[in-house]
mmCIF file of C-alpha atoms in Angstrom:
data_model
loop_
_atom_site.group_PDB
_atom_site.id
_atom_site.type_symbol
_atom_site.label_atom_id
_atom_site.label_comp_id
_atom_site.label_asym_id
_atom_site.label_seq_id
_atom_site.Cartn_x
_atom_site.Cartn_y
_atom_site.Cartn_z
ATOM 1 C CA MET A 6 -90.673 -20.869 -192.314
ATOM 2 C CA GLU A 7 -88.821 -24.125 -190.976
ATOM 3 C CA LYS A 8 -87.513 -25.215 -194.367
ATOM 4 C CA ASN A 9 -85.644 -21.304 -194.679
ATOM 5 C CA THR A 10 -84.499 -21.212 -190.898
ATOM 6 C CA GLU A 11 -82.778 -24.545 -191.957
ATOM 7 C CA GLN A 12 -81.388 -23.256 -195.227
ATOM 8 C CA ASN A 13 -80.635 -20.118 -193.535
ATOM 9 C CA LEU A 14 -78.020 -21.915 -191.165
ATOM 10 C CA ALA A 15 -76.640 -23.904 -193.688
ATOM 11 C CA VAL A 16 -76.035 -21.582 -195.699
ATOM 12 C CA VAL A 17 -74.605 -20.078 -192.048
ATOM 13 C CA ARG A 18 -72.079 -22.609 -190.939
ATOM 14 C CA GLU A 19 -70.869 -22.732 -195.026
ATOM 15 C CA ARG A 20 -70.007 -19.344 -194.582
ATOM 16 C CA MET A 21 -68.349 -19.949 -190.745
ATOM 17 C CA MET A 22 -66.567 -23.435 -192.426
ATOM 18 C CA ARG A 23 -65.122 -21.652 -195.489
ATOM 19 C CA LEU A 24 -63.631 -18.353 -192.826
ATOM 20 C CA ARG A 25 -62.642 -20.909 -190.098
ATOM 21 C CA LEU A 26 -60.218 -22.443 -193.528
ATOM 22 C CA VAL A 27 -58.709 -19.601 -194.365
ATOM 23 C CA ARG A 28 -57.707 -18.704 -191.250
ATOM 24 C CA GLU A 29 -56.222 -21.325 -191.072
ATOM 25 C CA GLN A 30 -54.685 -20.617 -194.648
ATOM 26 C CA LEU A 31 -54.136 -17.019 -193.088
ATOM 27 C CA ALA A 32 -52.340 -18.754 -189.787
ATOM 28 C CA GLU A 33 -50.425 -20.925 -191.425
ATOM 29 C CA GLU A 34 -48.660 -18.134 -194.320
ATOM 30 C CA VAL A 35 -47.468 -16.726 -191.062
ATOM 31 C CA ARG A 36 -46.012 -19.244 -189.251
ATOM 32 C CA LEU A 37 -44.220 -19.911 -192.681
ATOM 33 C CA LEU A 38 -42.748 -16.877 -193.182
ATOM 34 C CA MET A 39 -41.274 -17.188 -189.035
ATOM 35 C CA THR A 40 -38.609 -19.964 -190.278
ATOM 36 C CA HIS A 41 -36.918 -17.351 -192.594
ATOM 37 C CA THR A 42 -33.882 -14.792 -191.155
ATOM 38 C CA GLU A 43 -33.994 -11.637 -190.448
ATOM 39 C CA GLU A 44 -30.457 -12.402 -193.259
ATOM 40 C CA GLU A 45 -32.899 -12.725 -196.258
ATOM 41 C CA GLN A 46 -33.716 -9.170 -195.800
ATOM 42 C CA LEU A 47 -37.083 -9.215 -196.528
ATOM 43 C CA ARG A 48 -38.957 -6.579 -196.528
ATOM 44 C CA TRP A 49 -42.576 -5.184 -196.028
ATOM 45 C CA THR A 50 -44.351 -3.970 -198.620
ATOM 46 C CA GLY A 51 -48.395 -3.452 -197.292
ATOM 47 C CA SER A 52 -49.696 -1.106 -194.488
ATOM 48 C CA VAL A 53 -48.314 -2.316 -191.302
ATOM 49 C CA THR A 54 -52.966 -2.502 -190.212
ATOM 50 C CA ASP A 55 -52.915 -5.881 -192.536
ATOM 51 C CA LEU A 56 -48.803 -7.465 -191.171
ATOM 52 C CA MET A 57 -50.762 -6.656 -187.979
ATOM 53 C CA GLU A 58 -54.231 -8.298 -189.092
ATOM 54 C CA ALA A 59 -52.792 -11.225 -190.155
ATOM 55 C CA LEU A 60 -50.360 -11.770 -187.117
ATOM 56 C CA TYR A 61 -53.246 -11.779 -185.272
ATOM 57 C CA CYS A 62 -55.095 -14.240 -186.854
ATOM 58 C CA ALA A 63 -52.240 -16.015 -186.653
ATOM 59 C CA PHE A 64 -52.355 -15.731 -182.791
ATOM 60 C CA GLU A 65 -55.106 -16.179 -182.176
ATOM 61 C CA GLN A 66 -54.996 -20.178 -184.698
ATOM 62 C CA GLU A 67 -51.283 -20.591 -181.981
ATOM 63 C CA VAL A 68 -49.826 -21.754 -184.980
ATOM 64 C CA VAL A 69 -47.084 -20.033 -183.964
ATOM 65 C CA THR A 70 -45.009 -22.064 -180.388
ATOM 66 C CA ASP A 71 -42.295 -22.658 -178.916
ATOM 67 C CA GLU A 72 -39.703 -25.500 -178.645
ATOM 68 C CA ASP A 73 -41.789 -27.408 -176.152
ATOM 69 C CA GLY A 74 -44.904 -25.997 -177.998
ATOM 70 C CA ILE A 75 -46.082 -23.063 -176.303
ATOM 71 C CA PRO A 76 -48.420 -21.121 -178.023
ATOM 72 C CA ALA A 77 -46.639 -17.048 -178.709
ATOM 73 C CA SER A 78 -48.021 -14.551 -176.921
ATOM 74 C CA PHE A 79 -49.382 -11.955 -179.765
ATOM 75 C CA ARG A 80 -46.443 -9.040 -178.640
ATOM 76 C CA GLU A 81 -44.246 -11.690 -179.193
ATOM 77 C CA ILE A 82 -45.159 -12.583 -182.723
ATOM 78 C CA VAL A 83 -44.937 -9.270 -183.884
ATOM 79 C CA ARG A 84 -42.283 -8.428 -182.344
ATOM 80 C CA GLN A 85 -40.325 -11.337 -184.611
ATOM 81 C CA CYS A 86 -42.072 -10.076 -187.712
ATOM 82 C CA CYS A 87 -41.672 -6.543 -188.071
ATOM 83 C CA ARG A 88 -37.921 -7.148 -187.193
ATOM 84 C CA LEU A 89 -37.898 -10.071 -189.746
ATOM 85 C CA LEU A 90 -39.310 -7.624 -191.815
ATOM 86 C CA HIS A 91 -38.320 -5.030 -191.395
ATOM 87 C CA VAL A 92 -41.006 -3.241 -190.318
ATOM 88 C CA LYS A 93 -41.717 -0.177 -186.676
ATOM 89 C CA MET A 94 -43.492 -2.065 -184.040
ATOM 90 C CA PRO A 95 -46.449 -0.627 -183.636
ATOM 91 C CA SER A 96 -46.964 0.921 -179.854
ATOM 92 C CA ASN A 97 -50.507 -1.125 -179.265
ATOM 93 C CA PRO A 98 -50.040 -3.912 -182.346
ATOM 94 C CA TYR A 99 -53.736 -5.185 -180.900
ATOM 95 C CA GLU A 100 -55.561 -2.128 -180.445
ATOM 96 C CA THR A 101 -53.266 -1.569 -184.627
ATOM 97 C CA ALA A 102 -55.767 -5.217 -185.121
ATOM 98 C CA THR A 103 -58.776 -4.873 -183.926
ATOM 99 C CA ARG A 104 -58.475 -1.612 -185.702
ATOM 100 C CA GLY A 105 -57.835 -3.315 -189.185
ATOM 101 C CA ARG A 106 -60.525 -6.009 -189.030
ATOM 102 C CA GLN A 107 -63.178 -3.611 -188.233
ATOM 103 C CA ARG A 108 -62.445 -1.684 -191.258
ATOM 104 C CA LYS A 109 -65.489 -2.356 -194.135
ATOM 105 C CA GLY A 110 -66.646 -1.556 -197.164
ATOM 106 C CA VAL A 111 -65.085 -2.335 -201.187
ATOM 107 C CA LYS A 112 -63.143 -0.446 -200.962
ATOM 108 C CA ASN A 113 -62.071 -0.882 -197.095
ATOM 109 C CA SER A 114 -62.342 -3.757 -196.129
ATOM 110 C CA ASN A 115 -60.411 -5.746 -193.821
ATOM 111 C CA TYR A 116 -57.148 -8.379 -194.368
ATOM 112 C CA LEU A 117 -58.792 -11.530 -193.683
ATOM 113 C CA THR A 118 -61.987 -10.720 -196.757
ATOM 114 C CA ARG A 119 -59.352 -9.332 -199.329
ATOM 115 C CA TYR A 120 -57.067 -12.413 -198.315
ATOM 116 C CA GLN A 121 -60.798 -14.645 -198.745
ATOM 117 C CA ARG A 122 -61.505 -13.478 -201.464
ATOM 118 C CA MET A 123 -57.851 -13.716 -203.028
ATOM 119 C CA LEU A 124 -58.060 -17.264 -202.184
ATOM 120 C CA GLU A 125 -61.109 -17.936 -204.034
ATOM 121 C CA LYS A 126 -59.777 -16.576 -207.240
ATOM 122 C CA GLY A 127 -57.554 -19.434 -206.814
ATOM 123 C CA THR A 128 -54.223 -17.237 -205.840
ATOM 124 C CA HIS A 129 -51.834 -18.883 -203.533
ATOM 125 C CA ASN A 130 -49.396 -17.816 -201.048
ATOM 126 C CA ILE A 131 -51.228 -14.027 -200.832
ATOM 127 C CA LEU A 132 -49.271 -12.878 -197.408
ATOM 128 C CA PHE A 133 -46.109 -13.309 -199.280
ATOM 129 C CA LEU A 134 -47.099 -11.574 -202.037
ATOM 130 C CA HIS A 135 -46.334 -8.054 -199.592
ATOM 131 C CA ILE A 136 -42.816 -9.086 -199.299
ATOM 132 C CA ALA A 137 -40.292 -8.206 -201.497
#
């Protein structure tokens, strides 16, 4: 019984570590996205819910900061990215992100799960696949 518990704990730790790395990768892609300018005329081609999920991940990881190193608020990240990607800002971005994160199932899984699957298949710059 004790051996099974240890094995289960090892599996859970491995999953948590992989998920942490996936979150870090997605957050870094958002940070890189935010180095672009409006003049580049980038357009988001994915769903607004997927975008809000990705932006919330970057907010949680605190990778977007001001010149003093202070993490940006979620609303400021959303405002900048919606302007950059020519997307209408949701009236409640947090609710949109939360609703997206709660999606379950094979055909309607949340963005982070789909992002992780693509990373595991060797796809890179996944966020930019939704940008034209």
